[in-house]
Amino acid sequence: MKKVMFLVLVLGLIWSCSSDDAQTETFDTPEQANQLAVGTSANDLLSDNTFTSLVVELVYVEGFEPSQTAVNNFVSFLEDRTFKPDGIMVQKRAISTTNQSPYTNQEIIAIEDANRTLFNNDNQITVWAFFADGESASNTDEGVVLGTAYRNTSFVIYQETIQELTSGTLSNTRSILETTVITHEFGHILGLTNLGSDLQSDHEDLDHPKHCDVESCLMYWQAESGSNVMDMISGGSAPQLDAQCIADLQANGGK
């Protein structure tokens, strides 16, 4: 079995400003506020200081829709970790195939720029989630990519790869793996680990930056290997954030 990586951070998008800076910054267009570095909007997503509601624009290529169980689990994850008193909503829609697989990071960004319709406004922050019909161009013989967090409110899930990996497994395995990948990616968007939500304790794995060093945590680096991730979900549920990651989120305005 190929080793599987959950996350490829787009290193060109360097987190370079604090959450407070992001809240006071002004933009020439609505789109610019949703085109920042991963982790930049962690406080905006976690707290209700600026935005009191959250909308996820979930777009998938026809035939590659995530399970409703995984979507429900994602919303529960958001409700458990963020303060959004005016609600969290998901708007789903399908688009036609782009016939671009394997996808480079720039191609994924171009798909978002051509199809995203929801941007931050007033008291509402928005997130773009794209479920692709192909694989990542970053795949190698040693590893494949399941998802990438690449902007402050944007991530891609390589749904075709997830479907291939879970083909022939128990019926609920796919939704559990989807849940794991989605929440792992969004953990990075929320600033984990040491990516915009400051460490409250020394738990970043220095050998695998931006990941937690607790083996059972959702943000542990070994969630990136195929055999290990299947082991992590073998108990019938997705891994959870450990207490130290939760403390980081709470210190940055989350629950």
Short mmCIF file of C-alpha atoms in Angstrom, two decimals:
data_model
loop_
_atom_site.label_atom_id
_atom_site.label_comp_id
_atom_site.label_asym_id
_atom_site.label_seq_id
_atom_site.Cartn_x
_atom_site.Cartn_y
_atom_site.Cartn_z
CA MET A 1 0.00 0.00 0.00
CA LYS A 2 1.25 3.45 -0.78
CA LYS A 3 2.00 5.77 2.06
CA VAL A 4 -0.56 8.55 2.25
CA MET A 5 0.01 12.16 3.22
CA PHE A 6 -2.97 14.15 4.48
CA LEU A 7 -1.51 17.61 4.16
CA VAL A 8 0.70 19.55 1.87
CA LEU A 9 0.98 23.13 3.08
CA VAL A 10 1.61 25.57 0.26
CA LEU A 11 4.92 26.96 1.45
CA GLY A 12 4.66 29.99 -0.79
CA LEU A 13 1.80 31.20 1.41
CA ILE A 14 3.86 32.02 4.50
CA TRP A 15 1.94 32.92 7.62
CA SER A 16 3.27 36.38 8.30
CA CYS A 17 0.78 38.43 10.29
CA SER A 18 -1.01 38.01 13.57
CA SER A 19 -4.73 37.41 13.96
CA ASP A 20 -5.16 40.92 15.32
CA ASP A 21 -3.44 42.35 12.24
CA ALA A 22 -5.76 40.37 9.97
CA GLN A 23 -8.86 41.71 11.71
CA THR A 24 -7.88 45.36 11.15
CA GLU A 25 -6.49 44.99 7.63
CA THR A 26 -8.47 46.47 4.74
CA PHE A 27 -8.72 45.00 1.26
CA ASP A 28 -9.38 46.39 -2.19
CA THR A 29 -11.76 43.55 -3.12
CA PRO A 30 -13.86 41.07 -1.09
CA GLU A 31 -11.85 38.19 -2.55
CA GLN A 32 -8.54 39.37 -1.08
CA ALA A 33 -9.59 38.66 2.50
CA ASN A 34 -9.98 35.00 1.54
CA GLN A 35 -6.65 34.76 -0.29
CA LEU A 36 -4.24 34.95 2.64
CA ALA A 37 -1.82 32.44 4.14
CA VAL A 38 -2.92 29.30 5.98
CA GLY A 39 -3.54 30.11 9.66
CA THR A 40 -3.93 33.86 9.17
CA SER A 41 -7.68 33.76 9.88
CA ALA A 42 -7.53 31.33 12.80
CA ASN A 43 -8.85 33.85 15.34
CA ASP A 44 -11.57 35.05 12.96
CA LEU A 45 -12.75 31.46 12.51
CA LEU A 46 -12.46 30.48 16.17
CA SER A 47 -13.95 33.52 17.88
CA ASP A 48 -17.03 35.70 17.46
CA ASN A 49 -15.08 38.95 17.84
CA THR A 50 -15.54 39.86 14.17
CA PHE A 51 -17.57 37.09 12.56
CA THR A 52 -20.59 35.56 14.27
CA SER A 53 -21.52 33.06 11.56
CA LEU A 54 -19.66 30.73 9.21
CA VAL A 55 -20.63 29.36 5.81
CA VAL A 56 -18.80 26.51 4.10
CA GLU A 57 -19.05 26.60 0.32
CA LEU A 58 -18.59 22.90 -0.41
CA VAL A 59 -18.02 22.25 -4.10
CA TYR A 60 -17.40 18.82 -5.59
CA VAL A 61 -16.91 17.41 -9.05
CA GLU A 62 -19.91 15.34 -10.11
CA GLY A 63 -19.50 11.80 -8.82
CA PHE A 64 -17.12 12.80 -6.03
CA GLU A 65 -19.45 14.19 -3.39
CA PRO A 66 -18.33 13.50 0.20
CA SER A 67 -20.64 11.46 2.38
CA GLN A 68 -23.27 13.31 4.37
CA THR A 69 -21.89 11.62 7.48
CA ALA A 70 -18.50 13.26 6.90
CA VAL A 71 -20.13 16.64 6.28
CA ASN A 72 -22.15 16.31 9.48
CA ASN A 73 -19.00 15.34 11.37
CA PHE A 74 -17.21 18.38 9.98
CA VAL A 75 -20.00 20.68 11.14
CA SER A 76 -19.88 19.06 14.59
CA PHE A 77 -16.13 19.64 14.68
CA LEU A 78 -16.67 23.31 13.88
CA GLU A 79 -19.43 23.64 16.47
CA ASP A 80 -17.21 22.05 19.11
CA ARG A 81 -14.25 24.38 18.48
CA THR A 82 -15.62 27.72 17.25
CA PHE A 83 -17.85 30.46 18.60
CA LYS A 84 -20.41 31.21 15.90
CA PRO A 85 -23.66 32.16 17.69
CA ASP A 86 -25.43 32.99 14.42
CA GLY A 87 -24.81 29.55 13.02
CA ILE A 88 -22.65 27.33 10.83
CA MET A 89 -24.03 26.42 7.41
CA VAL A 90 -22.88 24.27 4.50
CA GLN A 91 -23.86 25.08 0.91
CA LYS A 92 -23.12 22.18 -1.45
CA ARG A 93 -23.08 22.14 -5.20
CA ALA A 94 -21.54 20.10 -8.01
CA ILE A 95 -19.41 21.25 -10.92
CA SER A 96 -18.32 19.41 -14.05
CA THR A 97 -14.95 17.75 -14.30
CA THR A 98 -12.06 19.99 -15.21
CA ASN A 99 -10.07 17.15 -16.84
CA GLN A 100 -6.90 18.51 -15.26
CA SER A 101 -5.86 15.63 -13.01
CA PRO A 102 -3.28 15.28 -11.63
CA TYR A 103 -3.78 18.68 -10.03
CA THR A 104 -0.99 21.08 -9.20
CA ASN A 105 -1.51 23.53 -6.34
CA GLN A 106 -1.81 26.36 -8.86
CA GLU A 107 -4.53 24.49 -10.75
CA ILE A 108 -6.47 23.98 -7.52
CA ILE A 109 -6.17 27.70 -6.80
CA ALA A 110 -7.38 28.49 -10.32
CA ILE A 111 -10.43 26.25 -9.84
CA GLU A 112 -11.30 28.11 -6.66
CA ASP A 113 -10.81 31.50 -8.29
CA ALA A 114 -13.10 30.49 -11.17
CA ASN A 115 -15.83 28.91 -9.05
CA ARG A 116 -15.89 30.41 -5.57
CA THR A 117 -18.91 32.64 -5.02
CA LEU A 118 -18.93 33.25 -1.25
CA PHE A 119 -16.56 35.64 0.51
CA ASN A 120 -16.41 37.26 3.94
CA ASN A 121 -19.01 39.96 4.49
CA ASP A 122 -20.27 41.89 7.50
CA ASN A 123 -20.42 39.33 10.33
CA GLN A 124 -20.06 36.21 8.21
CA ILE A 125 -16.82 34.38 7.40
CA THR A 126 -16.75 31.87 4.56
CA VAL A 127 -14.72 28.75 3.78
CA TRP A 128 -14.10 27.07 0.42
CA ALA A 129 -13.87 23.25 0.37
CA PHE A 130 -13.23 21.53 -2.96
CA PHE A 131 -13.55 17.77 -3.51
CA ALA A 132 -11.54 16.84 -6.57
CA ASP A 133 -12.06 14.13 -9.17
CA GLY A 134 -8.38 13.28 -9.47
CA GLU A 135 -5.10 13.04 -7.64
CA SER A 136 -2.48 15.53 -6.60
CA ALA A 137 0.47 16.23 -8.85
CA SER A 138 2.59 15.96 -5.71
CA ASN A 139 1.98 12.21 -5.50
CA THR A 140 5.05 9.99 -5.75
CA ASP A 141 5.72 6.27 -5.68
CA GLU A 142 6.30 6.64 -1.94
CA GLY A 143 3.31 8.76 -1.06
CA VAL A 144 0.02 10.26 -2.18
CA VAL A 145 -1.71 13.40 -1.01
CA LEU A 146 -5.26 13.23 0.37
CA GLY A 147 -5.76 16.90 1.11
CA THR A 148 -4.15 20.32 1.14
CA ALA A 149 -4.83 23.46 3.16
CA TYR A 150 -3.52 26.22 0.90
CA ARG A 151 -5.19 29.51 1.89
CA ASN A 152 -6.59 31.03 5.06
CA THR A 153 -10.11 29.77 4.28
CA SER A 154 -9.48 27.21 1.54
CA PHE A 155 -8.69 23.52 1.31
CA VAL A 156 -8.93 20.70 -1.21
CA ILE A 157 -9.71 17.04 -0.63
CA TYR A 158 -8.56 14.54 -3.25
CA GLN A 159 -11.76 12.56 -3.13
CA GLU A 160 -10.83 10.19 -5.94
CA THR A 161 -7.78 9.07 -3.97
CA ILE A 162 -9.88 8.56 -0.84
CA GLN A 163 -12.37 6.48 -2.81
CA GLU A 164 -9.57 4.34 -4.22
CA LEU A 165 -7.98 3.85 -0.81
CA THR A 166 -11.23 2.76 0.82
CA SER A 167 -12.52 0.61 -2.04
CA GLY A 168 -13.45 -2.83 -0.74
CA THR A 169 -13.40 -1.79 2.92
CA LEU A 170 -16.28 -1.70 5.39
CA SER A 171 -19.09 0.62 4.35
CA ASN A 172 -18.39 3.26 6.99
CA THR A 173 -14.61 3.37 6.44
CA ARG A 174 -14.83 5.96 3.68
CA SER A 175 -16.83 8.43 5.77
CA ILE A 176 -14.42 7.98 8.68
CA LEU A 177 -11.41 8.61 6.45
CA GLU A 178 -13.15 11.62 4.87
CA THR A 179 -13.85 13.00 8.34
CA THR A 180 -10.23 12.50 9.36
CA VAL A 181 -8.82 14.24 6.29
CA ILE A 182 -11.28 17.14 6.39
CA THR A 183 -10.78 17.87 10.08
CA HIS A 184 -7.00 17.42 9.83
CA GLU A 185 -6.85 19.97 7.02
CA PHE A 186 -9.13 22.37 8.84
CA GLY A 187 -7.02 22.00 11.97
CA HIS A 188 -4.22 23.65 10.02
CA ILE A 189 -6.56 26.42 8.87
CA LEU A 190 -7.37 26.96 12.56
CA GLY A 191 -3.66 27.50 13.15
CA LEU A 192 -2.54 24.04 14.26
CA THR A 193 0.13 23.24 15.06
CA ASN A 194 2.02 26.51 15.66
CA LEU A 195 0.64 27.85 12.38
CA GLY A 196 -1.31 30.85 13.62
CA SER A 197 -2.62 29.60 16.96
CA ASP A 198 0.29 30.03 19.36
CA LEU A 199 1.57 27.05 21.29
CA GLN A 200 0.46 27.00 24.92
CA SER A 201 2.81 24.11 25.61
CA ASP A 202 5.76 22.52 23.85
CA HIS A 203 4.04 19.97 21.60
CA GLU A 204 5.10 20.76 18.04
CA ASP A 205 7.02 17.90 16.46
CA LEU A 206 10.21 19.60 15.33
CA ASP A 207 11.00 16.73 12.99
CA HIS A 208 7.61 17.21 11.33
CA PRO A 209 6.82 20.94 11.65
CA LYS A 210 3.24 22.14 12.09
CA HIS A 211 2.18 18.79 13.55
CA CYS A 212 1.50 17.69 17.10
CA ASP A 213 3.90 15.26 18.78
CA VAL A 214 1.11 13.32 20.54
CA GLU A 215 0.66 10.02 18.70
CA SER A 216 -3.09 9.77 19.21
CA CYS A 217 -3.82 13.37 18.15
CA LEU A 218 -5.60 14.26 14.91
CA MET A 219 -2.66 16.55 14.10
CA TYR A 220 0.05 13.88 14.56
CA TRP A 221 2.30 13.52 11.51
CA GLN A 222 1.83 9.77 11.15
CA ALA A 223 -1.73 10.43 10.06
CA GLU A 224 0.06 11.12 6.77
CA SER A 225 0.98 7.50 6.09
CA GLY A 226 -1.52 5.11 4.54
CA SER A 227 -1.01 2.16 6.85
CA ASN A 228 -0.88 4.38 9.90
CA VAL A 229 -4.00 6.32 9.08
CA MET A 230 -5.96 3.12 8.55
CA ASP A 231 -4.70 2.00 11.94
CA MET A 232 -5.80 5.31 13.45
CA ILE A 233 -9.37 4.82 12.23
CA SER A 234 -9.50 1.08 12.91
CA GLY A 235 -11.46 1.72 16.10
CA GLY A 236 -14.38 2.94 14.01
CA SER A 237 -13.99 6.70 14.47
CA ALA A 238 -11.77 9.56 13.36
CA PRO A 239 -8.93 10.64 15.67
CA GLN A 240 -9.58 13.67 17.84
CA LEU A 241 -7.55 16.71 18.82
CA ASP A 242 -5.51 16.17 21.97
CA ALA A 243 -5.74 18.45 25.01
CA GLN A 244 -2.70 20.53 24.01
CA CYS A 245 -4.06 21.35 20.55
CA ILE A 246 -7.42 22.25 22.10
CA ALA A 247 -5.64 24.54 24.55
CA ASP A 248 -3.95 26.32 21.61
CA LEU A 249 -7.34 26.90 19.98
CA GLN A 250 -8.91 28.11 23.21
CA ALA A 251 -6.09 30.61 23.72
CA ASN A 252 -6.82 31.98 20.23
CA GLY A 253 -10.51 32.55 20.82
CA GLY A 254 -11.95 29.06 20.33
CA LYS A 255 -13.73 26.57 22.54
#
